[in-house]
Structure formats: C-alpha cells, structure tokens
PDB file of C-alpha atoms in Angstrom:
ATOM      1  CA  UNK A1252     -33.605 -14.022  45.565  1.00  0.00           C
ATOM      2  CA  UNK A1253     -32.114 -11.054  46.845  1.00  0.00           C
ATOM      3  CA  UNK A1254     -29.201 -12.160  47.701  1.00  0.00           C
ATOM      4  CA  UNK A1255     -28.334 -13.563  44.534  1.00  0.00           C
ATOM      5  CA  UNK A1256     -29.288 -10.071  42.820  1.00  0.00           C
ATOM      6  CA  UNK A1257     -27.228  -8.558  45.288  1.00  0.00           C
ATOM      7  CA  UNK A1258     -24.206 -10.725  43.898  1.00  0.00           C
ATOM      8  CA  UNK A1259     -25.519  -9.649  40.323  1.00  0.00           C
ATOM      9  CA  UNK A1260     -25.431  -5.896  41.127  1.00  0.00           C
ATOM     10  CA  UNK A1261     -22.031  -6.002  42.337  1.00  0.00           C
ATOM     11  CA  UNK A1262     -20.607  -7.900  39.444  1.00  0.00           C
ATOM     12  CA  UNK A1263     -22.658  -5.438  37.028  1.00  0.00           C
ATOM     13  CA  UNK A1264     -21.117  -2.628  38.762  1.00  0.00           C
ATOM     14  CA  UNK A1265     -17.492  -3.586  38.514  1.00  0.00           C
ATOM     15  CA  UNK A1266     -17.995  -4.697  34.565  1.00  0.00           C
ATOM     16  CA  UNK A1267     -19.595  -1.211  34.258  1.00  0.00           C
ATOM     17  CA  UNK A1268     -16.409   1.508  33.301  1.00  0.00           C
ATOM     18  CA  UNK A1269     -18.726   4.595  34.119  1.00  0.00           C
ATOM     19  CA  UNK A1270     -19.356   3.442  37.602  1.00  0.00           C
ATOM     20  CA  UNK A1271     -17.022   4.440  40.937  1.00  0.00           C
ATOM     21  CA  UNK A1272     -15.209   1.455  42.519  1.00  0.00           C
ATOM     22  CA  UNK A1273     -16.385  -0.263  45.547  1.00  0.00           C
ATOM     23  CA  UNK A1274     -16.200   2.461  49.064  1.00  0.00           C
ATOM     24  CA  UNK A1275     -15.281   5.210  46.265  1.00  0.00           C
ATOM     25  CA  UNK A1276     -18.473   6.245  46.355  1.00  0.00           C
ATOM     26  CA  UNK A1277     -20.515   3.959  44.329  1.00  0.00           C
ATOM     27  CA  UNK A1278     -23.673   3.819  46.458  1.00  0.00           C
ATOM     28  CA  UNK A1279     -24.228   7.298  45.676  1.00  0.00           C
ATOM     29  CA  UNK A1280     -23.373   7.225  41.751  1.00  0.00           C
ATOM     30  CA  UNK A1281     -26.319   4.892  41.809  1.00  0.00           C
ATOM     31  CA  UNK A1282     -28.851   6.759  44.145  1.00  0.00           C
ATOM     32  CA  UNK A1283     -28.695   9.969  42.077  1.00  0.00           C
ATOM     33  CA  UNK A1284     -29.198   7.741  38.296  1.00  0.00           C
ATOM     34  CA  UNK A1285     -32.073   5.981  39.852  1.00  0.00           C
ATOM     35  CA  UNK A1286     -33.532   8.904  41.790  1.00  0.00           C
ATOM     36  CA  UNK A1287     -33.782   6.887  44.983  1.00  0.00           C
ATOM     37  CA  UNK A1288     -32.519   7.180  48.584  1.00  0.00           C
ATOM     38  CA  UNK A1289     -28.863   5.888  49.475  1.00  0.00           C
ATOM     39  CA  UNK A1290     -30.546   3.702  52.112  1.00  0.00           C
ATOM     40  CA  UNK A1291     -32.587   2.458  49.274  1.00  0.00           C
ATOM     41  CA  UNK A1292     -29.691   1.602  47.408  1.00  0.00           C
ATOM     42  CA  UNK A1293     -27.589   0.238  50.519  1.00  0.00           C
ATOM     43  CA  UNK A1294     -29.936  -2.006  50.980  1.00  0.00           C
ATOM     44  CA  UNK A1295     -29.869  -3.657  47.391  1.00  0.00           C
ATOM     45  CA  UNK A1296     -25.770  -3.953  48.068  1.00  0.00           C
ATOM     46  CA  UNK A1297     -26.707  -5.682  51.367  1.00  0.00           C
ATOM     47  CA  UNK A1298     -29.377  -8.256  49.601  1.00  0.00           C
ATOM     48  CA  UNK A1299     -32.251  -7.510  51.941  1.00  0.00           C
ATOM     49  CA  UNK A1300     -34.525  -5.594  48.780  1.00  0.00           C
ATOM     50  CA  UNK A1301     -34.153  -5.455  45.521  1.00  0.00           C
ATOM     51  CA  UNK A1302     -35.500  -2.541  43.645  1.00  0.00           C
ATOM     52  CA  UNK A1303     -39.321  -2.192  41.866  1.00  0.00           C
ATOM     53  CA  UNK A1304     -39.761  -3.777  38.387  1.00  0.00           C
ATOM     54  CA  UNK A1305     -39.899   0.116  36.789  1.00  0.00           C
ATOM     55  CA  UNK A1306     -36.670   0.768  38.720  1.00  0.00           C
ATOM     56  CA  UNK A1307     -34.815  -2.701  37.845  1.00  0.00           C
ATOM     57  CA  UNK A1308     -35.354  -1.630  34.328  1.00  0.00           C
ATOM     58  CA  UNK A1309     -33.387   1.543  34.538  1.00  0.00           C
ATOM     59  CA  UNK A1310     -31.021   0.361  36.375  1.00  0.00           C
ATOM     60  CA  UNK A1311     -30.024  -2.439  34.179  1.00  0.00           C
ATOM     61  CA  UNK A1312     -30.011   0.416  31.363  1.00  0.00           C
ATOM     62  CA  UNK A1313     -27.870   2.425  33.168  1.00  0.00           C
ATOM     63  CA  UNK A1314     -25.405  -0.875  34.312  1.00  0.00           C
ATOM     64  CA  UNK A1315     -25.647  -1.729  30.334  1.00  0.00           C
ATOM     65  CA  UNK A1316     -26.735  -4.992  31.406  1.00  0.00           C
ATOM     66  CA  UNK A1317     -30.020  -7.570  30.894  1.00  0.00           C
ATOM     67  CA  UNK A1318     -32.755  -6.662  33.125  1.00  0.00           C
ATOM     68  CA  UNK A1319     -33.942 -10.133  33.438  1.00  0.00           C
ATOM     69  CA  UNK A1320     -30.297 -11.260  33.729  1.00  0.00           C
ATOM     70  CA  UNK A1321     -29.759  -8.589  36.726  1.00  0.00           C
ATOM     71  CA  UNK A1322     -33.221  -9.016  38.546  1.00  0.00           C
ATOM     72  CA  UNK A1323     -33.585 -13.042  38.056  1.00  0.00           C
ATOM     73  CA  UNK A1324     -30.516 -14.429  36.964  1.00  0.00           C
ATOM     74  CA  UNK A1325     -31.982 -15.749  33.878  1.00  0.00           C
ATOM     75  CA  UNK A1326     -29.519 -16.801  31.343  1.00  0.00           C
ATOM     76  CA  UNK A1327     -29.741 -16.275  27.294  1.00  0.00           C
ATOM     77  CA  UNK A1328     -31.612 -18.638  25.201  1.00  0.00           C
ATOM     78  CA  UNK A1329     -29.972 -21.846  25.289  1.00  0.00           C
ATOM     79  CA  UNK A1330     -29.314 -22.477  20.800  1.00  0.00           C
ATOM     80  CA  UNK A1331     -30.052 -25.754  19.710  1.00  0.00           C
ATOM     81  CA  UNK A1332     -27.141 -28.274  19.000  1.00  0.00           C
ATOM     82  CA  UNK A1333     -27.223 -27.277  15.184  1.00  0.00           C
ATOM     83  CA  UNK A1334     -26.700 -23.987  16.289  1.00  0.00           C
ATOM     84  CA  UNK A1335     -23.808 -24.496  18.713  1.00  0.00           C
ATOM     85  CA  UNK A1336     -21.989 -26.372  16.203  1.00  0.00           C
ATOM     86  CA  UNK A1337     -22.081 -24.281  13.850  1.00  0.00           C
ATOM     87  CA  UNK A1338     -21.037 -21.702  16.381  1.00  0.00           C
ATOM     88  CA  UNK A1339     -17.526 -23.786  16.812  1.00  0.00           C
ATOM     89  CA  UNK A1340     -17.265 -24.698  13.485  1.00  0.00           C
ATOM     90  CA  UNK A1341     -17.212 -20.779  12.494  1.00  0.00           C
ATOM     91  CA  UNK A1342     -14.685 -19.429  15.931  1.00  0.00           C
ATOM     92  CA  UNK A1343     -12.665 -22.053  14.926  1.00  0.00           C
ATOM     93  CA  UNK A1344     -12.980 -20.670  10.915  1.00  0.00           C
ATOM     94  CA  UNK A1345     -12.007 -17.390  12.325  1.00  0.00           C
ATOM     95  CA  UNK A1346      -8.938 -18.665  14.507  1.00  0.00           C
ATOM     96  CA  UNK A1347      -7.607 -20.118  11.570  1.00  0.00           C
ATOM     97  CA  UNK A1348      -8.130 -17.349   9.217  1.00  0.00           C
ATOM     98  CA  UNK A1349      -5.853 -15.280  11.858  1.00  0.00           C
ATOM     99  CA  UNK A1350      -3.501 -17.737  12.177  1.00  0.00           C
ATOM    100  CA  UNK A1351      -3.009 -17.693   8.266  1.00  0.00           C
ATOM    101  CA  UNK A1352      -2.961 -13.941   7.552  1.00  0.00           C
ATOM    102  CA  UNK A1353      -0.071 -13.915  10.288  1.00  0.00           C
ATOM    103  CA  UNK A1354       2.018 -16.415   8.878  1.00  0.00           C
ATOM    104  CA  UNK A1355       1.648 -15.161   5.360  1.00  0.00           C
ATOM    105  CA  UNK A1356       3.218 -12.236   7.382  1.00  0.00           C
ATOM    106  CA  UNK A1357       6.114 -13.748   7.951  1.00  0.00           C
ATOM    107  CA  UNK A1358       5.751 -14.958  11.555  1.00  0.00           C
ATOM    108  CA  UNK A1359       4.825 -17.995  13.110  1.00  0.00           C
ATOM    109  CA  UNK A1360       1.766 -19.014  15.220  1.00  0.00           C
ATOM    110  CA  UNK A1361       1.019 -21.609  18.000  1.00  0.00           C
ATOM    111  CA  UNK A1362      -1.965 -22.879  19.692  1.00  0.00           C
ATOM    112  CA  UNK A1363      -2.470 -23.055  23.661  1.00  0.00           C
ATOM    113  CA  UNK A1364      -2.560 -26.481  25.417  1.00  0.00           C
ATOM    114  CA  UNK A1365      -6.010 -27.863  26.195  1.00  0.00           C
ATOM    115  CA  UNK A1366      -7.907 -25.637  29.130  1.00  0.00           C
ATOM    116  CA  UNK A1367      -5.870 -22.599  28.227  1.00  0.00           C
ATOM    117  CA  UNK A1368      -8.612 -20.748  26.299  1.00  0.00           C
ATOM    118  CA  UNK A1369     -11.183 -21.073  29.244  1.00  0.00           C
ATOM    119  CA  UNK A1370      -8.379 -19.566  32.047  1.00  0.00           C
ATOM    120  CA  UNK A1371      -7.580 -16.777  29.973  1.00  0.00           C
ATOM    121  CA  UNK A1372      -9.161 -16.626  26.589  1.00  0.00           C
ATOM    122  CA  UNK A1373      -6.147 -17.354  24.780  1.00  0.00           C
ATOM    123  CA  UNK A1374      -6.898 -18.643  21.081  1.00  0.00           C
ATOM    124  CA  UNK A1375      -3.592 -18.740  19.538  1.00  0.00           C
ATOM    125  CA  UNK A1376      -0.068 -17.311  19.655  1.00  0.00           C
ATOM    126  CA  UNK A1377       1.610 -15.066  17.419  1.00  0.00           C
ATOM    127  CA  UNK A1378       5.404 -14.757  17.434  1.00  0.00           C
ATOM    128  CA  UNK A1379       7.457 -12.365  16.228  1.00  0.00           C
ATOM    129  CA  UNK A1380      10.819 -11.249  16.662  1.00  0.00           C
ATOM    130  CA  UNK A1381      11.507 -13.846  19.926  1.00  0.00           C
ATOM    131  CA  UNK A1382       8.519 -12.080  21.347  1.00  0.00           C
ATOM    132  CA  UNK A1383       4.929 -14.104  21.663  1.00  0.00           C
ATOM    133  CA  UNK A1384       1.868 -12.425  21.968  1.00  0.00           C
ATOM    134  CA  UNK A1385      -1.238 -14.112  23.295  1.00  0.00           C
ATOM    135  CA  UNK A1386      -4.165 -13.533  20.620  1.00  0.00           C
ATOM    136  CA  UNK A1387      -8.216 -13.799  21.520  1.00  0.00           C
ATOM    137  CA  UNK A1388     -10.011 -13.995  18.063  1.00  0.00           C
ATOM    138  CA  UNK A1389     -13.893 -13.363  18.258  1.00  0.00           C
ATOM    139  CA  UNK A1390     -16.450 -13.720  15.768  1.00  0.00           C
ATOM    140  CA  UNK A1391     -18.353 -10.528  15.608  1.00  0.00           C
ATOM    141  CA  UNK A1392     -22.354 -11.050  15.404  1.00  0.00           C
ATOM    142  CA  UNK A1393     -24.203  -8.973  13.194  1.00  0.00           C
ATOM    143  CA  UNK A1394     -27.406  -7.657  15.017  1.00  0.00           C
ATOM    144  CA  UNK A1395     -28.749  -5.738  12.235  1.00  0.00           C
ATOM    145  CA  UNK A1396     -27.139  -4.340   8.858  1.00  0.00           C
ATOM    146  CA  UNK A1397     -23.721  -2.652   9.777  1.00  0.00           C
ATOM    147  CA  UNK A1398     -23.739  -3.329  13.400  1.00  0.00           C
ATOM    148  CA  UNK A1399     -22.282  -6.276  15.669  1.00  0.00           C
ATOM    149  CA  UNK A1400     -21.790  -7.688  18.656  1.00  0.00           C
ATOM    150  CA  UNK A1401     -18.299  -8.993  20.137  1.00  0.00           C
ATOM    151  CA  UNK A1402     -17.696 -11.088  22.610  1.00  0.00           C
ATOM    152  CA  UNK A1403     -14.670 -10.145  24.951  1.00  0.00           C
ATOM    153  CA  UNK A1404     -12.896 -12.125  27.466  1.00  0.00           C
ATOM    154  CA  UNK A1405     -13.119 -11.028  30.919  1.00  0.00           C
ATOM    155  CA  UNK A1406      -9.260 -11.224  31.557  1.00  0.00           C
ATOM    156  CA  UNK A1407      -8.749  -9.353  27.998  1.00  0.00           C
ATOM    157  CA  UNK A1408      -6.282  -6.838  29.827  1.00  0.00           C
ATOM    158  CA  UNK A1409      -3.850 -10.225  29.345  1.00  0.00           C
ATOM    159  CA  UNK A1410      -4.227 -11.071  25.415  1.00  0.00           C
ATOM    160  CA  UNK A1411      -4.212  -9.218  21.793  1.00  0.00           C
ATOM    161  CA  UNK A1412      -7.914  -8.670  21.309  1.00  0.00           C
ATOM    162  CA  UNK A1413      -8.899  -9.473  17.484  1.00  0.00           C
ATOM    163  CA  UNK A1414     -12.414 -10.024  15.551  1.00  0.00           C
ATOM    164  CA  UNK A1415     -13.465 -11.718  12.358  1.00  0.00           C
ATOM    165  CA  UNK A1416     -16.257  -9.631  10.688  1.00  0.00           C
ATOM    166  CA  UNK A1417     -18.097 -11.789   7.725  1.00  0.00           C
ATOM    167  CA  UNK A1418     -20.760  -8.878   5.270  1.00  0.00           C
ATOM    168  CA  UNK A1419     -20.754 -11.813   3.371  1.00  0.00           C
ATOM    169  CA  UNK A1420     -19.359 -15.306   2.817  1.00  0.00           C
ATOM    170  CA  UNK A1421     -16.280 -14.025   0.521  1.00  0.00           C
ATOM    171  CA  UNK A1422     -16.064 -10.856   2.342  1.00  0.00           C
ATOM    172  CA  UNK A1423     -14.345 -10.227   5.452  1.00  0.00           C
ATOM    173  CA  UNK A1424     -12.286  -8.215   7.754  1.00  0.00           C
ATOM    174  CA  UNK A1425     -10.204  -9.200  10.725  1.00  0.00           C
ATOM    175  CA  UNK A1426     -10.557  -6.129  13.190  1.00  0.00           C
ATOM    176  CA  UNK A1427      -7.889  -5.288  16.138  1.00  0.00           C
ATOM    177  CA  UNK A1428      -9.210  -4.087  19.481  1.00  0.00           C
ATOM    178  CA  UNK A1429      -7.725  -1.879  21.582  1.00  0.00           C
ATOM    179  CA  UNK A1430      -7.423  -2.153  25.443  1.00  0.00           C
ATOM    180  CA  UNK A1431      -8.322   1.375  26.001  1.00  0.00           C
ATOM    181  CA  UNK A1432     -11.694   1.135  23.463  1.00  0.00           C
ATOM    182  CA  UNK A1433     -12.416  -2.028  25.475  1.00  0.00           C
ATOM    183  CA  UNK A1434     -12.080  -0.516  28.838  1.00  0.00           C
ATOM    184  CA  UNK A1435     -13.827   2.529  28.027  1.00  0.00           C
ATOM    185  CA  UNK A1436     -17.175   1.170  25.897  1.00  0.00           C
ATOM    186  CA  UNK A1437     -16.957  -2.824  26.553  1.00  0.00           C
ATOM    187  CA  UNK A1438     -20.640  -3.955  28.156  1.00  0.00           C
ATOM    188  CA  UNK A1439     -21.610  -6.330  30.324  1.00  0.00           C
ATOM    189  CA  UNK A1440     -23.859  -9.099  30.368  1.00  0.00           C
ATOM    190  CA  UNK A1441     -24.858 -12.444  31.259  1.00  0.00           C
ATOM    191  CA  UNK A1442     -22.092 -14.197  29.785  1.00  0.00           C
ATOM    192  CA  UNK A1443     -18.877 -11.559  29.888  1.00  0.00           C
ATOM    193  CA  UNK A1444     -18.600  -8.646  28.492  1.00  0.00           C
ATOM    194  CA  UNK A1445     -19.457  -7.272  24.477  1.00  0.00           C
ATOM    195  CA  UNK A1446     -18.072  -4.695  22.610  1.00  0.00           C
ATOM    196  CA  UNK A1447     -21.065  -3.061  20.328  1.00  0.00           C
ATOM    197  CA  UNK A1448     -19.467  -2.109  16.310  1.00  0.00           C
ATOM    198  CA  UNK A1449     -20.671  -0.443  13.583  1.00  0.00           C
ATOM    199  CA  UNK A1450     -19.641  -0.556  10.165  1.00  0.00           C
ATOM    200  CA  UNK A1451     -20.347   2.297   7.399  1.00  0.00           C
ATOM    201  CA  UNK A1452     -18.571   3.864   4.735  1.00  0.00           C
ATOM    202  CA  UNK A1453     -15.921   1.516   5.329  1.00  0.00           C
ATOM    203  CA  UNK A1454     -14.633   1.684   8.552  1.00  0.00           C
ATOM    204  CA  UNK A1455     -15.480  -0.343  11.666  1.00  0.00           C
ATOM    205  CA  UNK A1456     -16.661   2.153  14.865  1.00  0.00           C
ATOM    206  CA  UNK A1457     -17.206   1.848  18.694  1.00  0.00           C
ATOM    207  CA  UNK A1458     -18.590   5.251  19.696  1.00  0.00           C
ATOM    208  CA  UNK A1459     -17.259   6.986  16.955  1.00  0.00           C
ATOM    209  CA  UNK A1460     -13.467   5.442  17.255  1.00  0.00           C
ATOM    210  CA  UNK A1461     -12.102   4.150  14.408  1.00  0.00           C
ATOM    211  CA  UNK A1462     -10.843   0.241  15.164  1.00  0.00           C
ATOM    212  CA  UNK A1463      -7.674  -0.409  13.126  1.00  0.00           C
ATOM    213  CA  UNK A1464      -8.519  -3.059  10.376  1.00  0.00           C
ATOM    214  CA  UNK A1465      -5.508  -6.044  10.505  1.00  0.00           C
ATOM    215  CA  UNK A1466      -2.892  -5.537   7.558  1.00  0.00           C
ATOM    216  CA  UNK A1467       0.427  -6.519   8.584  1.00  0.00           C
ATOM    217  CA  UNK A1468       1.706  -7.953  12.222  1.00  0.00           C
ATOM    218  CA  UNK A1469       2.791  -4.444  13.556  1.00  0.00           C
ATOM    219  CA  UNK A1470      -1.142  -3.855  13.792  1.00  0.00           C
ATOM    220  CA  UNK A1471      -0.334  -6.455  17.399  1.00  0.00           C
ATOM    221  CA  UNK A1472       1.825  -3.387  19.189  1.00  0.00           C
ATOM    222  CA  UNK A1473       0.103  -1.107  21.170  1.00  0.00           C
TER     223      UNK A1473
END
C-alpha cells in the first residue's frame, strides 16, 4: 500500500504548479506545509510509511488532490450507463457546437483519426490561413450555481484549450483557456487535471482572471 501511495504522491506533486520539481528541493516544501520532519517525508517518497489519516488530509489539501484518491487509490464513483451516455452524447454536442461557430467564421475544421483524442486530447482541428491548430473542447460541470469544473488534458501544453458552458439549455458560452491560467491554477485529481470557474456578472473567472469568451477565430492565437 505504500508503495502505491508513494507512486500517488509523486504524480500529485508534479500535477501540483506550487510545488518545487523533483531534487529542487521538494522534500522540504512538503516538510514545512505538513509540519513534519524531512525524514518523515523522505520516507513517504521512498514508500516505506505513509503519513497519519489527520496528516493525509492536509496533505491532499495542500497537493489540491482527493484524499482518498492519494491515500488508497480509490477512483470516483463509477456513473451508471445512462449517465455515461449522456456524458458522450453532450462532449460530442459541445465538439460540434465548436466546430460550427468556427466555420461560420470562415474557416474550416477537421476531426482526428480514431485513437488520436486519447494520445493527446485532440477533439477537432481548426484551420486557418494554411495553419491548423489542434482544439480540446470540454464540457464544463456546474458544481453549484455560477461555478464549474473543467476537465483538462494532461498533454494540454500541445492543443487550443476550449469549454462549452450550458446556464441553461438555450444558453451558452464557449470559453478559451489559456496555457498560462492552466499552468498556474489547473488541479489535479484522480482522473487528470481540472480547472475550477466561476461565473458572475457576466464574465467567466479562475482566481480572479478573466477567461476570454470565443467570438471570432483570432480568440485561437496566443
């Protein structure tokens, strides 16, 4: 068991932006948030302890991870087969509705060949110009009124990042995300990473940045 958290801690770490890298002094970031001993923490990179229940707890909160995720591997609810269908049936709504507001744009679109949206995350491809630019379209979650949850792909540093946000069934926004406001606030947990949004008066937030809202293609350059 502690072996495997070991491999969980490490992965937390390097999807968390706030901690050092690996020999740049990481051990000790994590000593001094947890209040504990550097041999303490060594030995939770090494796999041969794992910290106390209290202490797993704050350290997940401090990774921005699931404390059950980090301490026993357990995964999210598994949704029923209604639900996961109606999961694809909506991503694959909100690909579309991309796909459409770029080509009444002017510009054309293309999808990727079977297997290339699990290597990479690529949904579709926008080009413009002669140049093509690999989109990844999420459908942002609402968690409670005016905020959401969106899912990133781990490789995002390679793709466009964009999400769909539905307030209601005739109401929507299609949301560009920034590398930099990914790198800087993006979270980890059991299944990639998530970018937390709110939305009031408005405008769409992470940490108090305004996200540019799509409009015309030239929302795609950095």
């Amino acid at each position: 068991m502690a072996t495997e958290f070991k491999d969980r801690l490490v992965l937390a770490c390097d999807r968390a932006s706030h901690v050092p890298p690996k020999f740049a002094g990481r051990g000790v970031d994590i000593a001094k948030a947890m209040e504990v001993s550097q041999e303490a923490v060594r030995r939770w990179f090494e796999g041969s302890a794992m910290p106390r229940p209290k202490t797993m707890k704050k350290l997940a909160s401090y990774l921005g991870c699931d404390d059950a995720w980090l301490a026993l591997g357990v995964e999210p609810p598994v949704a029923t087969v209604e639900e996961k269908i109606s999961r694809v049936i909506n991503e694959s709504g909100a690909i579309q509705l991309v796909a459409g507001l770029i080509m009444l744009d002017g510009h054309e679109c293309a999808f990727p060949a079977a297997g290339i949206k699990q290597a990479n995350g690529v949904d579709l491809y926008a080009i413009s110009r002669g140049t093509q630019f690999a989109l990844n379209v999420a459908l942002a979650r609402a968690v409670e009124p005016g905020k959401y949850e969106v899912t990133i792909p781990t490789g995002y540093i390679g793709v466009k990042c964009v999400a769909v946000f539905y307030r209601a069934l005739d109401d929507h926004d299609v949301v560009v995300l920034p590398h930099d406001v990914i790198g800087k606030h993006k979270r980890p947990v059991a299944s990639g990473l998530v970018l937390d949004v709110e939305y009031a008066n408005g405008e769409y937030r992470v940490a108090e940045q305004p996200l540019p809202v799509f409009r015309a293609f030239g929302a795609f350059y950095d």
